[in-house]
mmCIF file of N, CA and C in Angstrom:
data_model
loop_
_atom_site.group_PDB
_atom_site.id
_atom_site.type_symbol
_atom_site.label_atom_id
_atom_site.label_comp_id
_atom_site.label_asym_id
_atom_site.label_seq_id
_atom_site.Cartn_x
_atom_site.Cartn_y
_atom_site.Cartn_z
ATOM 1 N N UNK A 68 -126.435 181.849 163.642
ATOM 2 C CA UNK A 68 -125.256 181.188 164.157
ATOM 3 C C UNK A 68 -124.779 180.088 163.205
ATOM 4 N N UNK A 69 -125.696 179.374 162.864
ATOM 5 C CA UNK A 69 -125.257 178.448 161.509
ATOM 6 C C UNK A 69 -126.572 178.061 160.686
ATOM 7 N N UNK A 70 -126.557 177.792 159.724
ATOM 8 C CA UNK A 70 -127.742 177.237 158.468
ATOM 9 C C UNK A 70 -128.256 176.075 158.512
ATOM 10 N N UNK A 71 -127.234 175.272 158.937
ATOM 11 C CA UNK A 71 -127.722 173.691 158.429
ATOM 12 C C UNK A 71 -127.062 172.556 159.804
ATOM 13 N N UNK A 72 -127.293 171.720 159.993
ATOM 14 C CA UNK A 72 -126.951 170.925 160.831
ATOM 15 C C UNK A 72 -127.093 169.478 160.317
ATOM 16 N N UNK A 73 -126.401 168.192 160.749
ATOM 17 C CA UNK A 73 -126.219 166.924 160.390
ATOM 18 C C UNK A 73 -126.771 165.769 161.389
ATOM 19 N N UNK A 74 -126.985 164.790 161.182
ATOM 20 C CA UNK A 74 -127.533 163.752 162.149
ATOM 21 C C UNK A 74 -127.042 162.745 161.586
ATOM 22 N N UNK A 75 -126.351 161.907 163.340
ATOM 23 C CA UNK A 75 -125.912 160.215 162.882
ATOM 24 C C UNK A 75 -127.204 159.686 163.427
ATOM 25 N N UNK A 76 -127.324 158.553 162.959
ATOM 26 C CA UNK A 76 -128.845 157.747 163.238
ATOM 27 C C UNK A 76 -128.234 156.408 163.234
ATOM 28 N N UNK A 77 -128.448 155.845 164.333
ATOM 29 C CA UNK A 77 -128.032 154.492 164.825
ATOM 30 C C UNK A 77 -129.077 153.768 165.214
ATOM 31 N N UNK A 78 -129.046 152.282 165.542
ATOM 32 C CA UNK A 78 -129.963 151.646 166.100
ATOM 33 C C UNK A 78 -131.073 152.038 166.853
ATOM 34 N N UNK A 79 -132.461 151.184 166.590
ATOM 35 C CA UNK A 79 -133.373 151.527 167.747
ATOM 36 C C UNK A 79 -133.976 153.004 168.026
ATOM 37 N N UNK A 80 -133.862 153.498 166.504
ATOM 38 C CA UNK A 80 -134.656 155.095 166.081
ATOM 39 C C UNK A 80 -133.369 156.229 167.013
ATOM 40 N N UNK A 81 -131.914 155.714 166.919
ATOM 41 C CA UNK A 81 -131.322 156.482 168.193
ATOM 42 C C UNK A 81 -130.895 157.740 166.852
ATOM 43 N N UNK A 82 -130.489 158.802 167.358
ATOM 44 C CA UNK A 82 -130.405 160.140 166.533
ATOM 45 C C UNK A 82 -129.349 161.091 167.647
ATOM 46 N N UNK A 83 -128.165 161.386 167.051
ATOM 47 C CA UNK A 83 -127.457 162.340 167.594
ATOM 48 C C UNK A 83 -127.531 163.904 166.283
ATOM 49 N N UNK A 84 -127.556 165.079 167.058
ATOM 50 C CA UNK A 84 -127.468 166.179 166.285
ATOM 51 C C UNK A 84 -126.273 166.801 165.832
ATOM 52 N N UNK A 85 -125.512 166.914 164.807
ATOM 53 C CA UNK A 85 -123.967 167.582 165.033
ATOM 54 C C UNK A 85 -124.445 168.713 164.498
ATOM 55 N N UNK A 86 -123.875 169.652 165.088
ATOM 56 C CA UNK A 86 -123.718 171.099 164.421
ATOM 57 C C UNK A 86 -122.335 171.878 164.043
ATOM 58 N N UNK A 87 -122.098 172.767 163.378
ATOM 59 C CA UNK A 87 -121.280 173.202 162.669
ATOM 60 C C UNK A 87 -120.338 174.295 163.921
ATOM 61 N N UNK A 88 -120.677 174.378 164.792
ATOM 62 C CA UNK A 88 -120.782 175.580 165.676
ATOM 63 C C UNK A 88 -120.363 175.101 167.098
ATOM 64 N N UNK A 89 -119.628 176.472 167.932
ATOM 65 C CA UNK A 89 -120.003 176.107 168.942
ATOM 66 C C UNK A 89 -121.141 176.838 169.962
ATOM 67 N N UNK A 90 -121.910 176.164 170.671
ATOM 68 C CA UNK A 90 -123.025 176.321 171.172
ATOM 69 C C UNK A 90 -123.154 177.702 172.139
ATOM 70 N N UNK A 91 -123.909 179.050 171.960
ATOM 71 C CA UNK A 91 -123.262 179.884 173.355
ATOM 72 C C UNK A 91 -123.912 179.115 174.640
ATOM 73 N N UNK A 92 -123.235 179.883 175.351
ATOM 74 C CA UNK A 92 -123.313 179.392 177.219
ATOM 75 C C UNK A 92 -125.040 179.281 177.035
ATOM 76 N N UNK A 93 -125.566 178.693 178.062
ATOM 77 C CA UNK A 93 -127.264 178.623 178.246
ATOM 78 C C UNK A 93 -127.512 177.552 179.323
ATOM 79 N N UNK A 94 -128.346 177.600 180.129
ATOM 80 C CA UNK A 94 -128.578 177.324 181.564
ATOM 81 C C UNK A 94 -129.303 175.678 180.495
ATOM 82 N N UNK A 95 -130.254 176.081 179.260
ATOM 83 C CA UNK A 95 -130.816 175.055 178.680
ATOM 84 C C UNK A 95 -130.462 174.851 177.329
ATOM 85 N N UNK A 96 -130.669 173.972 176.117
ATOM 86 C CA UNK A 96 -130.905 174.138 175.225
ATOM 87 C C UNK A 96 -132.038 173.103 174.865
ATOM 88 N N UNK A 97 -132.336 173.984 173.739
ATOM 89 C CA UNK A 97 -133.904 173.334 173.282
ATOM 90 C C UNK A 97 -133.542 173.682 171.681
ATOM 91 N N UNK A 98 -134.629 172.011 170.702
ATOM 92 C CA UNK A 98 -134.632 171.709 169.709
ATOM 93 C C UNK A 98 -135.669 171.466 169.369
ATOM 94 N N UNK A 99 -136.607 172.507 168.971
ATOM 95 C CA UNK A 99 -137.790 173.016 168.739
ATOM 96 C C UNK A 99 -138.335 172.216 167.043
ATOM 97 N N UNK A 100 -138.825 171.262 166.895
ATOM 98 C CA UNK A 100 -139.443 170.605 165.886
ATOM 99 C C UNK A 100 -140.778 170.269 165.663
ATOM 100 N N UNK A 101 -141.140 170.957 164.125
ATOM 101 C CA UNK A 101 -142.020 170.323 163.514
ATOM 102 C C UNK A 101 -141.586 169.803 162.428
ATOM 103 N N UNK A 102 -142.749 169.117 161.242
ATOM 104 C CA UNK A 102 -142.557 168.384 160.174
ATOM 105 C C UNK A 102 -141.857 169.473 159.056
ATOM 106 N N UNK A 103 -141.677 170.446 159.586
ATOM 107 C CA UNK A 103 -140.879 171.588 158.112
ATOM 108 C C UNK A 103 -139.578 172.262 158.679
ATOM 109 N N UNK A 104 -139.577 171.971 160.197
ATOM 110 C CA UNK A 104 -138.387 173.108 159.899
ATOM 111 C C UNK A 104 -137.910 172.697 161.619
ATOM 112 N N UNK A 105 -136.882 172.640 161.978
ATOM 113 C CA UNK A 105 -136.161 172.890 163.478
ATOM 114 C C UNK A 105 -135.298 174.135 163.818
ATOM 115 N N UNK A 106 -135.535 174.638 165.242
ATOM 116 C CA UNK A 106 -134.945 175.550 165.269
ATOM 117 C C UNK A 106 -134.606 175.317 166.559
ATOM 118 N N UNK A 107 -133.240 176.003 166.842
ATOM 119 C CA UNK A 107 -132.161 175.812 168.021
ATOM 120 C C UNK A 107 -132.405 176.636 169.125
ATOM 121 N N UNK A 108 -132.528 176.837 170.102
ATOM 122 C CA UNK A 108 -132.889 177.770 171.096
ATOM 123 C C UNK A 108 -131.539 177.721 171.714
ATOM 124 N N UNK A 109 -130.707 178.648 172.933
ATOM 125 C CA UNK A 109 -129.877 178.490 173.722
ATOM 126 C C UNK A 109 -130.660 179.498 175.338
ATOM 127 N N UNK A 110 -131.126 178.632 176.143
ATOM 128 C CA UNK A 110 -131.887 179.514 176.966
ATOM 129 C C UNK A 110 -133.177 179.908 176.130
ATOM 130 N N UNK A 111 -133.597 180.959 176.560
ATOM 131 C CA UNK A 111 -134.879 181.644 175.828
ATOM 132 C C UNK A 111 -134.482 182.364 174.292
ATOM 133 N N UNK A 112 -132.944 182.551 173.710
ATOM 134 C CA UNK A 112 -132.825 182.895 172.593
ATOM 135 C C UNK A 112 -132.759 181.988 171.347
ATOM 136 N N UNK A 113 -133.392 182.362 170.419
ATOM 137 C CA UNK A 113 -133.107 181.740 169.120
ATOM 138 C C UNK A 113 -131.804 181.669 168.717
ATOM 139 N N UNK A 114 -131.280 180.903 168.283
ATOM 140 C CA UNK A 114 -129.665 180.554 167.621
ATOM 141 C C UNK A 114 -129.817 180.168 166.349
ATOM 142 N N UNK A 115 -130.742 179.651 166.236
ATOM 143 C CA UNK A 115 -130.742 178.871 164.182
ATOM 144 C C UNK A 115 -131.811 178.065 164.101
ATOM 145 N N UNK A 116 -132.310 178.041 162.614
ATOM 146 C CA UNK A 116 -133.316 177.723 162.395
ATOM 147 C C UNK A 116 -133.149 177.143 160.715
ATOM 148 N N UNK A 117 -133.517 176.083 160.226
ATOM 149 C CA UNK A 117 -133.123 175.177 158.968
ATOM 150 C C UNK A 117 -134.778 174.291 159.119
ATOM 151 N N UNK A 118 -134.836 173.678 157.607
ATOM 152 C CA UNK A 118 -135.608 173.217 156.946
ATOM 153 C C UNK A 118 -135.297 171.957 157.717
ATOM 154 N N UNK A 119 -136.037 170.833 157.853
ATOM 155 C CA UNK A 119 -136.483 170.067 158.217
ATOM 156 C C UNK A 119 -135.430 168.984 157.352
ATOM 157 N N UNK A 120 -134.926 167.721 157.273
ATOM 158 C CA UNK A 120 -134.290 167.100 156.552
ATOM 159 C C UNK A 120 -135.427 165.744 156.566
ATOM 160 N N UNK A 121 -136.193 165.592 156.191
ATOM 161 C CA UNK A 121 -137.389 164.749 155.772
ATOM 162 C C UNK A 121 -137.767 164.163 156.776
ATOM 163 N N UNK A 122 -138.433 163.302 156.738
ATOM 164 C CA UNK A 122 -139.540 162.521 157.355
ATOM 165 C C UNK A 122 -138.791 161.516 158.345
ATOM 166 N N UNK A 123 -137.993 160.906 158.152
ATOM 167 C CA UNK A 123 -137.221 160.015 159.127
ATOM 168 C C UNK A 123 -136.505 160.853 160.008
ATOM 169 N N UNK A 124 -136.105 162.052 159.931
ATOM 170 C CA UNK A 124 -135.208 162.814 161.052
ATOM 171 C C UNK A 124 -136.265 163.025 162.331
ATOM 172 N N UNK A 125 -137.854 163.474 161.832
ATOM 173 C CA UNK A 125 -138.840 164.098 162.247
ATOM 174 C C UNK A 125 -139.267 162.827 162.951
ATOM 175 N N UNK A 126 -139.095 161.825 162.586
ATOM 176 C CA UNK A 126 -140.079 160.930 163.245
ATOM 177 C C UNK A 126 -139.137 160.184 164.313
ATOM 178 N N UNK A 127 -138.254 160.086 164.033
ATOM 179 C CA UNK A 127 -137.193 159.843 165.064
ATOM 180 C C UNK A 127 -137.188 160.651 166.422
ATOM 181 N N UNK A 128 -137.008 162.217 165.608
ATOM 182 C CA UNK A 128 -136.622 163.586 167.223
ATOM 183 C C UNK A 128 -138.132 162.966 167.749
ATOM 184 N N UNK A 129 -139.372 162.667 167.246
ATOM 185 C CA UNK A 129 -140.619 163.500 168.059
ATOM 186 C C UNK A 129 -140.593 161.968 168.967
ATOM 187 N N UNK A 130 -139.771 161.173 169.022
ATOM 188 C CA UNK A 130 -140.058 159.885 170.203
ATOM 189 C C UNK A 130 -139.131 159.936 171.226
ATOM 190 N N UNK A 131 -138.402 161.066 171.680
ATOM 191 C CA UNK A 131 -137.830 161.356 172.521
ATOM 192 C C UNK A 131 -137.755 162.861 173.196
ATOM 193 N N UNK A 132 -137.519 163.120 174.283
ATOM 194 C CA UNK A 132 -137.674 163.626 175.179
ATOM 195 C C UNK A 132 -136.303 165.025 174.952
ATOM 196 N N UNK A 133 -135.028 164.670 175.071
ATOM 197 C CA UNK A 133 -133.875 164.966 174.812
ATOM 198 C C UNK A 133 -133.237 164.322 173.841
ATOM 199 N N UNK A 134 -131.947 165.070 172.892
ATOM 200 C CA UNK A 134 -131.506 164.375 171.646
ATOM 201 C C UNK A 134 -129.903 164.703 172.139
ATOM 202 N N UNK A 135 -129.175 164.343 171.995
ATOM 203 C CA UNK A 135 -127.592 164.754 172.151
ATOM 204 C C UNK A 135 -127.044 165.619 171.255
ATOM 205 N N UNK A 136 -126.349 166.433 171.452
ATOM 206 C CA UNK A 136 -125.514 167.720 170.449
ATOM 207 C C UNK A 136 -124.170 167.557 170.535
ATOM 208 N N UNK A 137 -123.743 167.283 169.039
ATOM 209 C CA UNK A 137 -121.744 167.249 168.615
ATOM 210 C C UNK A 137 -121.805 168.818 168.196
ATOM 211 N N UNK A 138 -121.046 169.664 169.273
ATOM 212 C CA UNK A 138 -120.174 170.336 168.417
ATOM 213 C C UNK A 138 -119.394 170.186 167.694
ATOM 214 N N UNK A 139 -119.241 170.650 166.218
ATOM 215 C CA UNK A 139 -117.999 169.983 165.370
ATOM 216 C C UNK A 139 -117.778 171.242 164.512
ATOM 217 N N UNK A 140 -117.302 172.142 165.051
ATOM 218 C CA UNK A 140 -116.797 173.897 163.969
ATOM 219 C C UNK A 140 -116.112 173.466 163.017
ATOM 220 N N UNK A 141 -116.274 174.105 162.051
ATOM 221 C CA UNK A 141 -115.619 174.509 160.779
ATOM 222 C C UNK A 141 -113.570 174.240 160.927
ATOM 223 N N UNK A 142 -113.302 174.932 162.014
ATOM 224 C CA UNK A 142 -111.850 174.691 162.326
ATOM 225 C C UNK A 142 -111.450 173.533 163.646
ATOM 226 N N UNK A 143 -112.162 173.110 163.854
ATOM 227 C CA UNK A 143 -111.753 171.337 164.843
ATOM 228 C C UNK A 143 -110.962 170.765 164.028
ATOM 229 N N UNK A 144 -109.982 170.256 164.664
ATOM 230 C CA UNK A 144 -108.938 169.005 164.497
ATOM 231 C C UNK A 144 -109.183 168.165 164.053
ATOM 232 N N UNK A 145 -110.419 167.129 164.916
ATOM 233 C CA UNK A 145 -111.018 166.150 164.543
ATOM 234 C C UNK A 145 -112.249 166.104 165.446
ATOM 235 N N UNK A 146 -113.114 164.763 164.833
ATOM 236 C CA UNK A 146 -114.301 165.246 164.824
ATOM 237 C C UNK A 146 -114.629 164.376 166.827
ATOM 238 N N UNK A 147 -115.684 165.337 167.586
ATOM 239 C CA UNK A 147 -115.377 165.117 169.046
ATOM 240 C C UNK A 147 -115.834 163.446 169.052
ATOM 241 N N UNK A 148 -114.888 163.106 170.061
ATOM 242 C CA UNK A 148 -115.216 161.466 170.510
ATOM 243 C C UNK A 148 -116.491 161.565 171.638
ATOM 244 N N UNK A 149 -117.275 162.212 172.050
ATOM 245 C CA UNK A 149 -118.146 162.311 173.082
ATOM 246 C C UNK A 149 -119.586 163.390 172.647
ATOM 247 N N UNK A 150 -120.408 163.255 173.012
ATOM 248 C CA UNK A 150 -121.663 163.998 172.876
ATOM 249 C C UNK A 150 -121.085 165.333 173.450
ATOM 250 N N UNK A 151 -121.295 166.451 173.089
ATOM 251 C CA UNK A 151 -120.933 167.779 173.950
ATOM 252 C C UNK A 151 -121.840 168.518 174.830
ATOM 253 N N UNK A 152 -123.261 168.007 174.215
ATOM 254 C CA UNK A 152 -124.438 169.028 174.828
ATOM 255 C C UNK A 152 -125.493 167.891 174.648
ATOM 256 N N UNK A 153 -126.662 168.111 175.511
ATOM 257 C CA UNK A 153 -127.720 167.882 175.353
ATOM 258 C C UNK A 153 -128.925 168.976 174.962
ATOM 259 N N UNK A 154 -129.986 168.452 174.503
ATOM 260 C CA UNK A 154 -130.895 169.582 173.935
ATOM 261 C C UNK A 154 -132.220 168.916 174.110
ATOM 262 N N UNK A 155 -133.094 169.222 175.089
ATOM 263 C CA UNK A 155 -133.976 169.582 174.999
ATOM 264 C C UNK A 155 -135.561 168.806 173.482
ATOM 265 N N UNK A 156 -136.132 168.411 173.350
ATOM 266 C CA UNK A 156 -136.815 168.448 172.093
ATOM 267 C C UNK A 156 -138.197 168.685 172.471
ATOM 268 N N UNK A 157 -138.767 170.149 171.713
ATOM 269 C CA UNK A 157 -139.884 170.685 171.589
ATOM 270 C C UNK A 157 -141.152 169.904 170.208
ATOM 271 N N UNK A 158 -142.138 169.593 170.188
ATOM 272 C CA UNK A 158 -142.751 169.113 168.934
ATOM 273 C C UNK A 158 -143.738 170.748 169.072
ATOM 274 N N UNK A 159 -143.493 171.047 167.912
ATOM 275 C CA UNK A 159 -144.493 172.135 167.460
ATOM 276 C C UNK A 159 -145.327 171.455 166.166
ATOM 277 N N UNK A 160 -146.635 172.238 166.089
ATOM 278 C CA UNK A 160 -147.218 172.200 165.037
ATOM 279 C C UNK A 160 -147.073 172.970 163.946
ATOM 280 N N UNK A 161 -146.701 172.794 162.501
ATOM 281 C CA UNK A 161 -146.480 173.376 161.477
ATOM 282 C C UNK A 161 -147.715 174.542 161.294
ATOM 283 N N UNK A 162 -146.979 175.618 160.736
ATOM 284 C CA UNK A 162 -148.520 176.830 161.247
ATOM 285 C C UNK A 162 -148.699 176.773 159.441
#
């Protein structure tokens, strides 16, 4: 669904996720992280999966529970004034 994804990081370890995309329908979403790599779930399906963006993204997601999701596609107007989704955050162990 997409390759790569972006993060604003604000005060107090806070971390929003933007993605390139918009999200399909899903009762949940989940943001499945370890120290190498995150991957997007929508419900029980996989949606995308990218390399890890270092050590401060990782240490940030794994102190919270849920992270917020910007949809922001390729063809948007401008970029959304509001969180669009919430997601879920999984800590896995790197195999």
């Amino acid at each position: 669904m997409f390759q790569k994804c972006d993060f604003l990081l604000g005060e107090g370890d806070s971390i929003v996720v933007v993605i390139p995309a918009r999200l399909p329908h899903a009762e949940t979403y989940t943001l499945s992280v370890s120290d190498r790599d995150i991957r997007f779930r929508a419900g029980y399906d996989d949606i995308a999966e990218m390399p890890i963006q270092g050590a401060e993204i990782f240490r940030r997601l794994m102190n919270y529970t849920q992270v917020g999701v910007v949809e922001y596609p390729p063809n948007a107007e401008s970029f959304p004034k509001t969180i669009t989704n919430v997601a879920y955050i999984e800590l896995r162990r790197a195999a």
